[in-house]
PDB file of C-alpha atoms and ligand atoms in Angstrom:
ATOM      1  CA  MET A   1       0.000   0.000   0.000  1.00 82.00           C
ATOM      2  CA  ASN A   2       1.126   3.585  -0.629  1.00 87.00           C
ATOM      3  CA  ASP A   3       1.951   6.041   2.146  1.00 93.00           C
ATOM      4  CA  ILE A   4      -1.014   8.298   2.976  1.00 93.00           C
ATOM      5  CA  LYS A   5       1.392  11.261   3.062  1.00 90.00           C
ATOM      6  CA  ASP A   6       1.993  10.792  -0.687  1.00 87.00           C
ATOM      7  CA  MET A   7      -1.428  12.376  -1.100  1.00 89.00           C
ATOM      8  CA  LYS A   8      -0.460  16.021  -1.298  1.00 91.00           C
ATOM      9  CA  LEU A   9      -3.519  17.322   0.565  1.00 94.00           C
ATOM     10  CA  TYR A  10      -2.239  15.590   3.711  1.00 91.00           C
ATOM     11  CA  SER A  11       1.440  16.513   3.689  1.00 89.00           C
ATOM     12  CA  ASP A  12       1.189  19.334   6.239  1.00 92.00           C
ATOM     13  CA  ALA A  13      -1.439  19.133   8.977  1.00 95.00           C
ATOM     14  CA  TYR A  14      -0.123  22.350  10.558  1.00 95.00           C
ATOM     15  CA  ARG A  15      -0.856  24.525   7.513  1.00 95.00           C
ATOM     16  CA  ILE A  16      -4.276  25.404   8.960  1.00 97.00           C
ATOM     17  CA  PHE A  17      -2.543  27.523  11.623  1.00 96.00           C
ATOM     18  CA  LYS A  18      -1.015  29.625   8.831  1.00 96.00           C
ATOM     19  CA  ASP A  19      -4.490  30.260   7.401  1.00 97.00           C
ATOM     20  CA  LEU A  20      -5.741  31.266  10.847  1.00 97.00           C
ATOM     21  CA  LYS A  21      -2.767  33.573  11.369  1.00 97.00           C
ATOM     22  CA  ALA A  22      -3.465  35.209   8.011  1.00 96.00           C
ATOM     23  CA  ILE A  23      -6.979  36.203   9.152  1.00 97.00           C
ATOM     24  CA  GLY A  24      -5.623  37.676  12.370  1.00 96.00           C
ATOM     25  CA  TYR A  25      -5.484  34.890  14.959  1.00 97.00           C
ATOM     26  CA  SER A  26      -2.393  34.476  17.096  1.00 93.00           C
ATOM     27  CA  GLU A  27      -1.340  31.200  18.666  1.00 86.00           C
ATOM     28  CA  ASP A  28      -3.069  31.533  22.046  1.00 89.00           C
ATOM     29  CA  ASP A  29      -6.338  32.991  20.805  1.00 95.00           C
ATOM     30  CA  LYS A  30      -9.686  31.297  21.198  1.00 96.00           C
ATOM     31  CA  LEU A  31     -11.266  30.548  17.833  1.00 97.00           C
ATOM     32  CA  ASN A  32     -14.611  31.552  16.427  1.00 97.00           C
ATOM     33  CA  LEU A  33     -16.111  28.428  14.861  1.00 98.00           C
ATOM     34  CA  GLU A  34     -17.373  30.180  11.729  1.00 97.00           C
ATOM     35  CA  ASP A  35     -13.908  31.566  11.043  1.00 97.00           C
ATOM     36  CA  LEU A  36     -12.391  28.119  11.522  1.00 98.00           C
ATOM     37  CA  ASN A  37     -15.015  26.467   9.305  1.00 98.00           C
ATOM     38  CA  GLN A  38     -13.603  28.299   6.278  1.00 96.00           C
ATOM     39  CA  PHE A  39     -10.551  26.033   6.556  1.00 97.00           C
ATOM     40  CA  ASP A  40     -11.313  22.880   8.547  1.00 97.00           C
ATOM     41  CA  GLN A  41     -13.747  21.124   6.161  1.00 98.00           C
ATOM     42  CA  LEU A  42     -11.813  18.658   3.977  1.00 97.00           C
ATOM     43  CA  HIS A  43     -14.723  17.738   1.722  1.00 97.00           C
ATOM     44  CA  TYR A  44     -17.029  19.362  -0.825  1.00 97.00           C
ATOM     45  CA  HIS A  45     -19.470  22.190   0.050  1.00 97.00           C
ATOM     46  CA  GLY A  46     -18.095  22.548   3.591  1.00 97.00           C
ATOM     47  CA  THR A  47     -20.576  22.991   6.431  1.00 98.00           C
ATOM     48  CA  LEU A  48     -23.505  23.050   3.985  1.00 98.00           C
ATOM     49  CA  SER A  49     -23.066  19.328   3.480  1.00 98.00           C
ATOM     50  CA  VAL A  50     -22.655  18.746   7.234  1.00 98.00           C
ATOM     51  CA  GLN A  51     -25.863  20.691   7.925  1.00 98.00           C
ATOM     52  CA  GLU A  52     -27.647  18.495   5.366  1.00 98.00           C
ATOM     53  CA  ALA A  53     -26.339  15.407   7.157  1.00 98.00           C
ATOM     54  CA  ILE A  54     -27.596  16.696  10.517  1.00 98.00           C
ATOM     55  CA  GLU A  55     -31.060  17.121   9.023  1.00 98.00           C
ATOM     56  CA  ALA A  56     -31.049  13.935   6.939  1.00 98.00           C
ATOM     57  CA  ILE A  57     -30.273  11.606   9.843  1.00 98.00           C
ATOM     58  CA  ASP A  58     -31.737  13.860  12.534  1.00 98.00           C
ATOM     59  CA  ILE A  59     -28.678  14.323  14.753  1.00 98.00           C
ATOM     60  CA  ARG A  60     -29.750  15.803  18.051  1.00 97.00           C
ATOM     61  CA  GLU A  61     -28.662  16.567  21.627  1.00 97.00           C
ATOM     62  CA  ASN A  62     -27.208  13.564  23.505  1.00 94.00           C
ATOM     63  CA  ASP A  63     -26.829  11.464  20.358  1.00 97.00           C
ATOM     64  CA  ASN A  64     -23.604   9.473  20.246  1.00 97.00           C
ATOM     65  CA  VAL A  65     -22.070  10.156  16.882  1.00 98.00           C
ATOM     66  CA  LEU A  66     -18.966   8.614  15.307  1.00 98.00           C
ATOM     67  CA  GLU A  67     -17.175  10.436  12.492  1.00 98.00           C
ATOM     68  CA  VAL A  68     -14.964   8.009  10.577  1.00 98.00           C
ATOM     69  CA  GLY A  69     -11.909   9.704   9.038  1.00 98.00           C
ATOM     70  CA  ALA A  70     -12.393  13.034  10.791  1.00 98.00           C
ATOM     71  CA  GLY A  71      -9.291  14.847   9.534  1.00 98.00           C
ATOM     72  CA  TRP A  72      -8.998  18.039  11.599  1.00 98.00           C
ATOM     73  CA  GLY A  73     -12.447  17.289  13.039  1.00 98.00           C
ATOM     74  CA  GLY A  74     -14.234  20.053  11.131  1.00 98.00           C
ATOM     75  CA  PRO A  75     -17.527  18.189  10.595  1.00 98.00           C
ATOM     76  CA  SER A  76     -17.433  16.807  14.179  1.00 98.00           C
ATOM     77  CA  ARG A  77     -17.107  20.301  15.684  1.00 98.00           C
ATOM     78  CA  TYR A  78     -19.861  21.701  13.477  1.00 98.00           C
ATOM     79  CA  ILE A  79     -22.215  18.850  14.459  1.00 98.00           C
ATOM     80  CA  ALA A  80     -21.435  19.314  18.158  1.00 98.00           C
ATOM     81  CA  SER A  81     -21.961  23.056  18.085  1.00 98.00           C
ATOM     82  CA  LYS A  82     -25.262  22.852  16.190  1.00 98.00           C
ATOM     83  CA  THR A  83     -26.796  19.897  18.024  1.00 98.00           C
ATOM     84  CA  ARG A  84     -24.934  19.369  21.343  1.00 98.00           C
ATOM     85  CA  ALA A  85     -24.474  15.713  20.377  1.00 98.00           C
ATOM     86  CA  ASN A  86     -21.421  13.819  21.675  1.00 97.00           C
ATOM     87  CA  VAL A  87     -19.095  13.236  18.748  1.00 98.00           C
ATOM     88  CA  SER A  88     -16.123  10.871  18.492  1.00 97.00           C
ATOM     89  CA  ALA A  89     -13.764  12.142  15.804  1.00 98.00           C
ATOM     90  CA  LEU A  90     -11.823   9.067  14.684  1.00 98.00           C
ATOM     91  CA  GLU A  91      -8.730   9.813  12.600  1.00 98.00           C
ATOM     92  CA  LEU A  92      -5.850   7.683  11.310  1.00 97.00           C
ATOM     93  CA  GLN A  93      -3.171  10.378  10.940  1.00 97.00           C
ATOM     94  CA  ARG A  94      -1.674  11.399  14.265  1.00 97.00           C
ATOM     95  CA  ASP A  95      -0.785  14.949  13.188  1.00 97.00           C
ATOM     96  CA  TYR A  96      -4.318  15.651  11.931  1.00 98.00           C
ATOM     97  CA  SER A  97      -5.806  14.225  15.098  1.00 98.00           C
ATOM     98  CA  GLU A  98      -3.508  16.307  17.332  1.00 98.00           C
ATOM     99  CA  VAL A  99      -4.128  19.521  15.425  1.00 97.00           C
ATOM    100  CA  GLY A 100      -7.848  18.698  15.478  1.00 98.00           C
ATOM    101  CA  GLN A 101      -7.803  18.310  19.245  1.00 98.00           C
ATOM    102  CA  LYS A 102      -6.051  21.665  19.618  1.00 97.00           C
ATOM    103  CA  LEU A 103      -8.646  23.346  17.387  1.00 98.00           C
ATOM    104  CA  THR A 104     -11.463  21.765  19.381  1.00 98.00           C
ATOM    105  CA  ARG A 105     -10.014  23.137  22.625  1.00 98.00           C
ATOM    106  CA  LYS A 106      -9.671  26.581  21.097  1.00 97.00           C
ATOM    107  CA  THR A 107     -13.343  26.569  20.124  1.00 98.00           C
ATOM    108  CA  GLY A 108     -14.421  25.418  23.607  1.00 97.00           C
ATOM    109  CA  LEU A 109     -16.103  22.288  22.244  1.00 98.00           C
ATOM    110  CA  ASP A 110     -13.943  19.761  24.098  1.00 97.00           C
ATOM    111  CA  SER A 111     -16.791  18.549  26.299  1.00 97.00           C
ATOM    112  CA  PHE A 112     -18.647  17.459  23.146  1.00 98.00           C
ATOM    113  CA  VAL A 113     -15.934  16.308  20.738  1.00 98.00           C
ATOM    114  CA  THR A 114     -13.445  13.534  21.555  1.00 97.00           C
ATOM    115  CA  HIS A 115     -10.538  13.026  19.157  1.00 97.00           C
ATOM    116  CA  ILE A 116      -9.412   9.421  18.742  1.00 97.00           C
ATOM    117  CA  ASN A 117      -6.222   8.679  16.808  1.00 97.00           C
ATOM    118  CA  GLN A 118      -6.769   5.182  15.421  1.00 96.00           C
ATOM    119  CA  ASP A 119      -7.185   3.204  12.242  1.00 97.00           C
ATOM    120  CA  PHE A 120     -10.884   2.485  11.802  1.00 97.00           C
ATOM    121  CA  LEU A 121     -10.032  -1.149  11.046  1.00 97.00           C
ATOM    122  CA  ASN A 122      -8.574  -1.465  14.576  1.00 95.00           C
ATOM    123  CA  PHE A 123     -11.112   0.745  16.303  1.00 95.00           C
ATOM    124  CA  PHE A 124     -12.702  -0.933  19.254  1.00 86.00           C
ATOM    125  CA  GLN A 125     -15.440   0.461  21.499  1.00 76.00           C
ATOM    126  CA  LYS A 126     -16.566  -1.514  24.540  1.00 73.00           C
ATOM    127  CA  ASP A 127     -20.239  -0.645  24.393  1.00 68.00           C
ATOM    128  CA  ASN A 128     -21.569  -0.313  20.858  1.00 60.00           C
ATOM    129  CA  SER A 129     -23.380   2.846  21.653  1.00 84.00           C
ATOM    130  CA  PHE A 130     -23.349   4.900  18.487  1.00 96.00           C
ATOM    131  CA  ASN A 131     -26.727   5.839  17.153  1.00 96.00           C
ATOM    132  CA  LYS A 132     -25.332   7.875  14.256  1.00 98.00           C
ATOM    133  CA  ILE A 133     -22.212   7.357  12.097  1.00 98.00           C
ATOM    134  CA  VAL A 134     -21.060   9.961   9.582  1.00 98.00           C
ATOM    135  CA  SER A 135     -18.174  10.047   7.140  1.00 98.00           C
ATOM    136  CA  TRP A 136     -16.986  12.466   4.455  1.00 98.00           C
ATOM    137  CA  LEU A 137     -14.514  11.363   1.754  1.00 98.00           C
ATOM    138  CA  ALA A 138     -12.726   8.939   4.044  1.00 98.00           C
ATOM    139  CA  LEU A 139     -14.064   5.428   3.514  1.00 98.00           C
ATOM    140  CA  TYR A 140     -12.514   4.992   0.052  1.00 98.00           C
ATOM    141  CA  HIS A 141      -9.102   5.341   1.730  1.00 97.00           C
ATOM    142  CA  ILE A 142      -9.637   2.267   3.913  1.00 98.00           C
ATOM    143  CA  PRO A 143      -8.788  -1.135   2.466  1.00 97.00           C
ATOM    144  CA  ASP A 144     -11.302  -4.012   2.501  1.00 94.00           C
ATOM    145  CA  ARG A 145     -14.653  -2.359   1.963  1.00 96.00           C
ATOM    146  CA  ARG A 146     -16.691  -5.409   2.943  1.00 96.00           C
ATOM    147  CA  LYS A 147     -14.908  -5.667   6.267  1.00 97.00           C
ATOM    148  CA  TYR A 148     -15.274  -2.013   7.255  1.00 97.00           C
ATOM    149  CA  THR A 149     -18.864  -1.783   5.993  1.00 98.00           C
ATOM    150  CA  HIS A 150     -19.640  -4.681   8.273  1.00 96.00           C
ATOM    151  CA  LYS A 151     -17.884  -2.837  11.069  1.00 96.00           C
ATOM    152  CA  LEU A 152     -19.945   0.314  10.451  1.00 97.00           C
ATOM    153  CA  PHE A 153     -23.052  -1.840  10.732  1.00 96.00           C
ATOM    154  CA  SER A 154     -21.990  -3.564  13.945  1.00 94.00           C
ATOM    155  CA  LEU A 155     -20.966  -0.308  15.677  1.00 95.00           C
ATOM    156  CA  LEU A 156     -24.462   1.109  15.251  1.00 95.00           C
ATOM    157  CA  ASN A 157     -27.372   0.565  17.621  1.00 94.00           C
ATOM    158  CA  LYS A 158     -30.616  -0.826  16.260  1.00 94.00           C
ATOM    159  CA  ASN A 159     -32.312   1.893  14.196  1.00 96.00           C
ATOM    160  CA  GLY A 160     -28.973   3.706  14.016  1.00 97.00           C
ATOM    161  CA  MET A 161     -28.333   5.862  10.959  1.00 98.00           C
ATOM    162  CA  LEU A 162     -25.357   6.176   8.630  1.00 98.00           C
ATOM    163  CA  PHE A 163     -24.577   9.228   6.462  1.00 98.00           C
ATOM    164  CA  VAL A 164     -21.736   8.887   3.971  1.00 98.00           C
ATOM    165  CA  GLU A 165     -20.208  10.998   1.228  1.00 98.00           C
ATOM    166  CA  ASP A 166     -17.533   9.079  -0.650  1.00 98.00           C
ATOM    167  CA  LEU A 167     -15.753   8.599  -3.936  1.00 98.00           C
ATOM    168  CA  THR A 168     -16.601   5.798  -6.371  1.00 98.00           C
ATOM    169  CA  PHE A 169     -15.195   4.640  -9.689  1.00 98.00           C
ATOM    170  CA  GLY A 170     -16.348   6.864 -12.520  1.00 98.00           C
ATOM    171  CA  LYS A 171     -17.876   5.514 -15.731  1.00 97.00           C
ATOM    172  CA  ASN A 172     -14.535   5.771 -17.576  1.00 98.00           C
ATOM    173  CA  PHE A 173     -12.408   4.113 -14.916  1.00 97.00           C
ATOM    174  CA  GLU A 174      -9.968   1.566 -16.308  1.00 97.00           C
ATOM    175  CA  SER A 175      -7.546  -0.648 -14.452  1.00 96.00           C
ATOM    176  CA  SER A 176      -4.672   1.425 -15.886  1.00 97.00           C
ATOM    177  CA  HIS A 177      -5.824   4.308 -13.609  1.00 97.00           C
ATOM    178  CA  LYS A 178      -5.505   2.234 -10.465  1.00 96.00           C
ATOM    179  CA  ALA A 179      -1.873   2.983  -9.579  1.00 96.00           C
ATOM    180  CA  MET A 180      -2.341   6.736 -10.105  1.00 96.00           C
ATOM    181  CA  LEU A 181      -5.462   6.775  -7.898  1.00 97.00           C
ATOM    182  CA  GLU A 182      -3.689   4.792  -5.196  1.00 96.00           C
ATOM    183  CA  LYS A 183      -0.771   7.190  -5.136  1.00 95.00           C
ATOM    184  CA  LYS A 184      -2.436  10.550  -5.681  1.00 96.00           C
ATOM    185  CA  LEU A 185      -5.737   9.991  -3.864  1.00 97.00           C
ATOM    186  CA  PHE A 186      -4.737   7.151  -1.524  1.00 97.00           C
ATOM    187  CA  ALA A 187      -7.646   5.208  -3.017  1.00 97.00           C
ATOM    188  CA  ASN A 188      -7.740   1.728  -1.486  1.00 97.00           C
ATOM    189  CA  SER A 189     -11.340   0.581  -1.855  1.00 97.00           C
ATOM    190  CA  LEU A 190     -13.042   2.415  -4.699  1.00 97.00           C
ATOM    191  CA  GLU A 191     -16.083   0.627  -6.082  1.00 96.00           C
ATOM    192  CA  LYS A 192     -18.647   1.120  -8.812  1.00 97.00           C
ATOM    193  CA  TYR A 193     -21.700   3.088  -7.641  1.00 98.00           C
ATOM    194  CA  SER A 194     -24.020   0.064  -7.875  1.00 97.00           C
ATOM    195  CA  ASP A 195     -21.518  -2.191  -6.057  1.00 97.00           C
ATOM    196  CA  TYR A 196     -21.282   0.412  -3.295  1.00 98.00           C
ATOM    197  CA  LEU A 197     -25.010   0.078  -2.665  1.00 98.00           C
ATOM    198  CA  ASP A 198     -24.818  -3.723  -2.841  1.00 98.00           C
ATOM    199  CA  THR A 199     -22.003  -3.892  -0.280  1.00 98.00           C
ATOM    200  CA  CYS A 200     -24.065  -1.837   2.174  1.00 98.00           C
ATOM    201  CA  ALA A 201     -27.227  -3.855   1.569  1.00 98.00           C
ATOM    202  CA  ASN A 202     -25.317  -7.144   1.862  1.00 97.00           C
ATOM    203  CA  VAL A 203     -24.124  -6.400   5.402  1.00 97.00           C
ATOM    204  CA  GLY A 204     -27.720  -5.654   6.431  1.00 97.00           C
ATOM    205  CA  PHE A 205     -28.196  -1.910   5.933  1.00 98.00           C
ATOM    206  CA  LYS A 206     -31.497  -0.604   4.622  1.00 98.00           C
ATOM    207  CA  ILE A 207     -30.716   2.002   2.005  1.00 98.00           C
ATOM    208  CA  ILE A 208     -32.862   5.036   2.697  1.00 98.00           C
ATOM    209  CA  GLU A 209     -31.510   7.399   0.065  1.00 98.00           C
ATOM    210  CA  HIS A 210     -28.639   7.647  -2.378  1.00 98.00           C
ATOM    211  CA  LYS A 211     -27.533  10.329  -4.788  1.00 98.00           C
ATOM    212  CA  ASP A 212     -24.946  10.363  -7.553  1.00 98.00           C
ATOM    213  CA  MET A 213     -22.762  13.410  -6.756  1.00 98.00           C
ATOM    214  CA  SER A 214     -20.371  12.996  -9.712  1.00 98.00           C
ATOM    215  CA  SER A 215     -21.392  15.998 -11.797  1.00 98.00           C
ATOM    216  CA  ASP A 216     -21.967  18.253  -8.764  1.00 98.00           C
ATOM    217  CA  TRP A 217     -18.521  17.441  -7.365  1.00 98.00           C
ATOM    218  CA  GLY A 218     -16.988  17.754 -10.839  1.00 98.00           C
ATOM    219  CA  ASN A 219     -18.232  21.357 -10.979  1.00 98.00           C
ATOM    220  CA  PHE A 220     -17.240  22.017  -7.370  1.00 98.00           C
ATOM    221  CA  THR A 221     -13.675  20.757  -7.758  1.00 98.00           C
ATOM    222  CA  ASN A 222     -13.221  22.603 -11.057  1.00 98.00           C
ATOM    223  CA  GLU A 223     -14.342  25.862  -9.434  1.00 98.00           C
ATOM    224  CA  ARG A 224     -12.178  25.169  -6.363  1.00 98.00           C
ATOM    225  CA  LEU A 225      -9.114  24.880  -8.585  1.00 98.00           C
ATOM    226  CA  LYS A 226      -9.942  28.117 -10.444  1.00 98.00           C
ATOM    227  CA  VAL A 227     -10.371  30.036  -7.167  1.00 98.00           C
ATOM    228  CA  LEU A 228      -7.056  28.685  -5.872  1.00 98.00           C
ATOM    229  CA  GLN A 229      -5.249  29.701  -9.072  1.00 98.00           C
ATOM    230  CA  ALA A 230      -6.808  33.165  -9.007  1.00 98.00           C
ATOM    231  CA  ASN A 231      -5.525  33.510  -5.417  1.00 98.00           C
ATOM    232  CA  LYS A 232      -2.072  32.166  -6.143  1.00 98.00           C
ATOM    233  CA  ILE A 233      -0.120  35.209  -4.950  1.00 97.00           C
ATOM    234  CA  ASN A 234      -1.946  35.437  -1.664  1.00 97.00           C
ATOM    235  CA  HIS A 235      -1.796  31.660  -1.118  1.00 97.00           C
ATOM    236  CA  GLU A 236       1.960  31.672  -1.726  1.00 97.00           C
ATOM    237  CA  LYS A 237       2.356  34.512   0.788  1.00 97.00           C
ATOM    238  CA  ILE A 238       0.698  32.345   3.444  1.00 97.00           C
ATOM    239  CA  HIS A 239       1.961  28.858   2.538  1.00 96.00           C
ATOM    240  CA  GLY A 240       5.037  29.480   0.383  1.00 96.00           C
ATOM    241  CA  ALA A 241       5.551  28.349  -3.232  1.00 97.00           C
ATOM    242  CA  GLU A 242       5.948  24.708  -2.237  1.00 96.00           C
ATOM    243  CA  GLY A 243       2.773  24.768  -0.151  1.00 95.00           C
ATOM    244  CA  TYR A 244       0.874  26.294  -3.065  1.00 97.00           C
ATOM    245  CA  ASN A 245       2.250  23.770  -5.578  1.00 96.00           C
ATOM    246  CA  LYS A 246       1.219  20.796  -3.455  1.00 95.00           C
ATOM    247  CA  ILE A 247      -2.362  21.964  -3.095  1.00 96.00           C
ATOM    248  CA  GLU A 248      -2.587  22.999  -6.745  1.00 97.00           C
ATOM    249  CA  ASP A 249      -1.312  19.581  -7.820  1.00 97.00           C
ATOM    250  CA  PHE A 250      -3.876  17.842  -5.625  1.00 96.00           C
ATOM    251  CA  TYR A 251      -6.794  20.064  -6.716  1.00 98.00           C
ATOM    252  CA  THR A 252      -5.795  19.563 -10.375  1.00 98.00           C
ATOM    253  CA  THR A 253      -5.697  15.778 -10.033  1.00 98.00           C
ATOM    254  CA  VAL A 254      -9.139  15.668  -8.433  1.00 98.00           C
ATOM    255  CA  SER A 255     -10.695  18.082 -10.904  1.00 98.00           C
ATOM    256  CA  GLU A 256      -9.273  16.169 -13.897  1.00 98.00           C
ATOM    257  CA  CYS A 257     -10.364  12.791 -12.508  1.00 98.00           C
ATOM    258  CA  PHE A 258     -13.935  14.053 -12.161  1.00 98.00           C
ATOM    259  CA  ALA A 259     -13.859  15.762 -15.573  1.00 98.00           C
ATOM    260  CA  GLU A 260     -12.664  12.556 -17.252  1.00 98.00           C
ATOM    261  CA  ASN A 261     -15.129  10.429 -15.270  1.00 98.00           C
ATOM    262  CA  ILE A 262     -12.347   8.358 -13.765  1.00 98.00           C
ATOM    263  CA  ILE A 263     -13.870   8.954 -10.355  1.00 98.00           C
ATOM    264  CA  GLY A 264     -17.435   9.695  -9.289  1.00 98.00           C
ATOM    265  CA  GLY A 265     -19.180  10.408  -6.009  1.00 98.00           C
ATOM    266  CA  ILE A 266     -21.992   9.135  -3.826  1.00 98.00           C
ATOM    267  CA  ARG A 267     -24.090  10.458  -0.960  1.00 98.00           C
ATOM    268  CA  LEU A 268     -25.720   7.655   0.945  1.00 98.00           C
ATOM    269  CA  ILE A 269     -28.103   7.394   3.884  1.00 98.00           C
ATOM    270  CA  CYS A 270     -28.683   3.986   5.486  1.00 98.00           C
ATOM    271  CA  ARG A 271     -30.452   2.583   8.521  1.00 98.00           C
ATOM    272  CA  LYS A 272     -29.711  -0.465  10.655  1.00 97.00           C
ATOM    273  CA  ASN A 273     -33.137  -2.000  11.154  1.00 91.00           C
TER     274      ASN A 273
HETATM  275  C1  SAM B 301     -10.609  13.860   2.895  1.00 54.47           C
HETATM  276  S1  SAM B 301     -10.289  13.690   4.609  1.00 54.47           S
HETATM  277  C2  SAM B 301     -11.838  14.231   5.259  1.00 54.47           C
HETATM  278  C3  SAM B 301     -11.754  14.663   6.697  1.00 54.47           C
HETATM  279  C4  SAM B 301     -13.097  15.074   7.303  1.00 54.47           C
HETATM  280  N1  SAM B 301     -14.072  14.002   7.145  1.00 54.47           N
HETATM  281  C5  SAM B 301     -13.601  16.311   6.667  1.00 54.47           C
HETATM  282  O1  SAM B 301     -14.508  16.222   5.827  1.00 54.47           O
HETATM  283  O2  SAM B 301     -13.114  17.401   6.981  1.00 54.47           O
HETATM  284  C6  SAM B 301     -10.336  11.923   4.945  1.00 54.47           C
HETATM  285  C7  SAM B 301      -9.667  11.508   6.244  1.00 54.47           C
HETATM  286  O3  SAM B 301      -9.820  10.098   6.434  1.00 54.47           O
HETATM  287  C8  SAM B 301      -8.685   9.651   7.170  1.00 54.47           C
HETATM  288  N2  SAM B 301      -8.522   8.191   7.089  1.00 54.47           N
HETATM  289  C9  SAM B 301      -8.036   7.476   6.054  1.00 54.47           C
HETATM  290  N3  SAM B 301      -7.971   6.164   6.355  1.00 54.47           N
HETATM  291  C10 SAM B 301      -8.433   6.037   7.634  1.00 54.47           C
HETATM  292  C11 SAM B 301      -8.585   4.926   8.515  1.00 54.47           C
HETATM  293  N4  SAM B 301      -8.238   3.697   8.145  1.00 54.47           N
HETATM  294  N5  SAM B 301      -9.073   5.152   9.759  1.00 54.47           N
HETATM  295  C12 SAM B 301      -9.408   6.417  10.149  1.00 54.47           C
HETATM  296  N6  SAM B 301      -9.268   7.509   9.350  1.00 54.47           N
HETATM  297  C13 SAM B 301      -8.799   7.337   8.101  1.00 54.47           C
HETATM  298  C14 SAM B 301      -7.551  10.413   6.511  1.00 54.47           C
HETATM  299  O4  SAM B 301      -6.390  10.389   7.298  1.00 54.47           O
HETATM  300  C15 SAM B 301      -8.181  11.787   6.316  1.00 54.47           C
HETATM  301  O5  SAM B 301      -7.897  12.641   7.382  1.00 54.47           O
END
């Protein structure tokens, strides 16, 4: 398997502090969540998508929520602040998890959000007490889709709900793209859209809703790249030329893969009956 740090988006977990500094925050300052949310959402449409998840699976006060692949914990903090649910932000990369924990403390949400630095495949919770599981653009990183889909199912209580946004193979995917996707996107378990649904149904989930996000995310990632390029000078001032090049390379790869239909996207809502 490739190294996750080969994916250029992930090379520097501390870069978010440079963005915060650039809008006027110094190291010891408390953080306003809305300011932070401009930077801490590592998926498409930022908190808009998280708000839609809250509504779609009805996350509310005292719910026990697991976010799988939480990155800096952006979605977890937003959920906690809007709903007062208890959120476990599970993240594989130690640096992202540590930075995430720091950000959570600075926003005063530490009584609601717990950062856990673990591989989801090894994650173990004594009492299976999650009634909601959410995940944005993380599951396709994890090898062995059948195994972790089963795990998602078993970690949920009866009637528990799952909200996922994830990548899939696009219609033009060919096996010759595999090595590039593994290296540049750390893609370890991409599936065809229809197989994605089958895997979830086969472990016992009832599929409540699913939506093909491919063209929406194609437009989003194309626009994201254009905005970055238009802001090049400012971005380089904050992150340096190397920092800019890494993000531009990553945004270009993603935008091209969507444009060429090598990858696609899915939003999925399931229930454990
Ligand atoms: C694109 S980021 C999204 C982060 C967050 N969900 C968000 O939207 O801001 C996906 C995250 O999944 C994490 N991840 C990948 N494999 C994982 C695993 N096996 N267990 C836990 N987290 C994992 C990555 O380290 C990365 O931080």
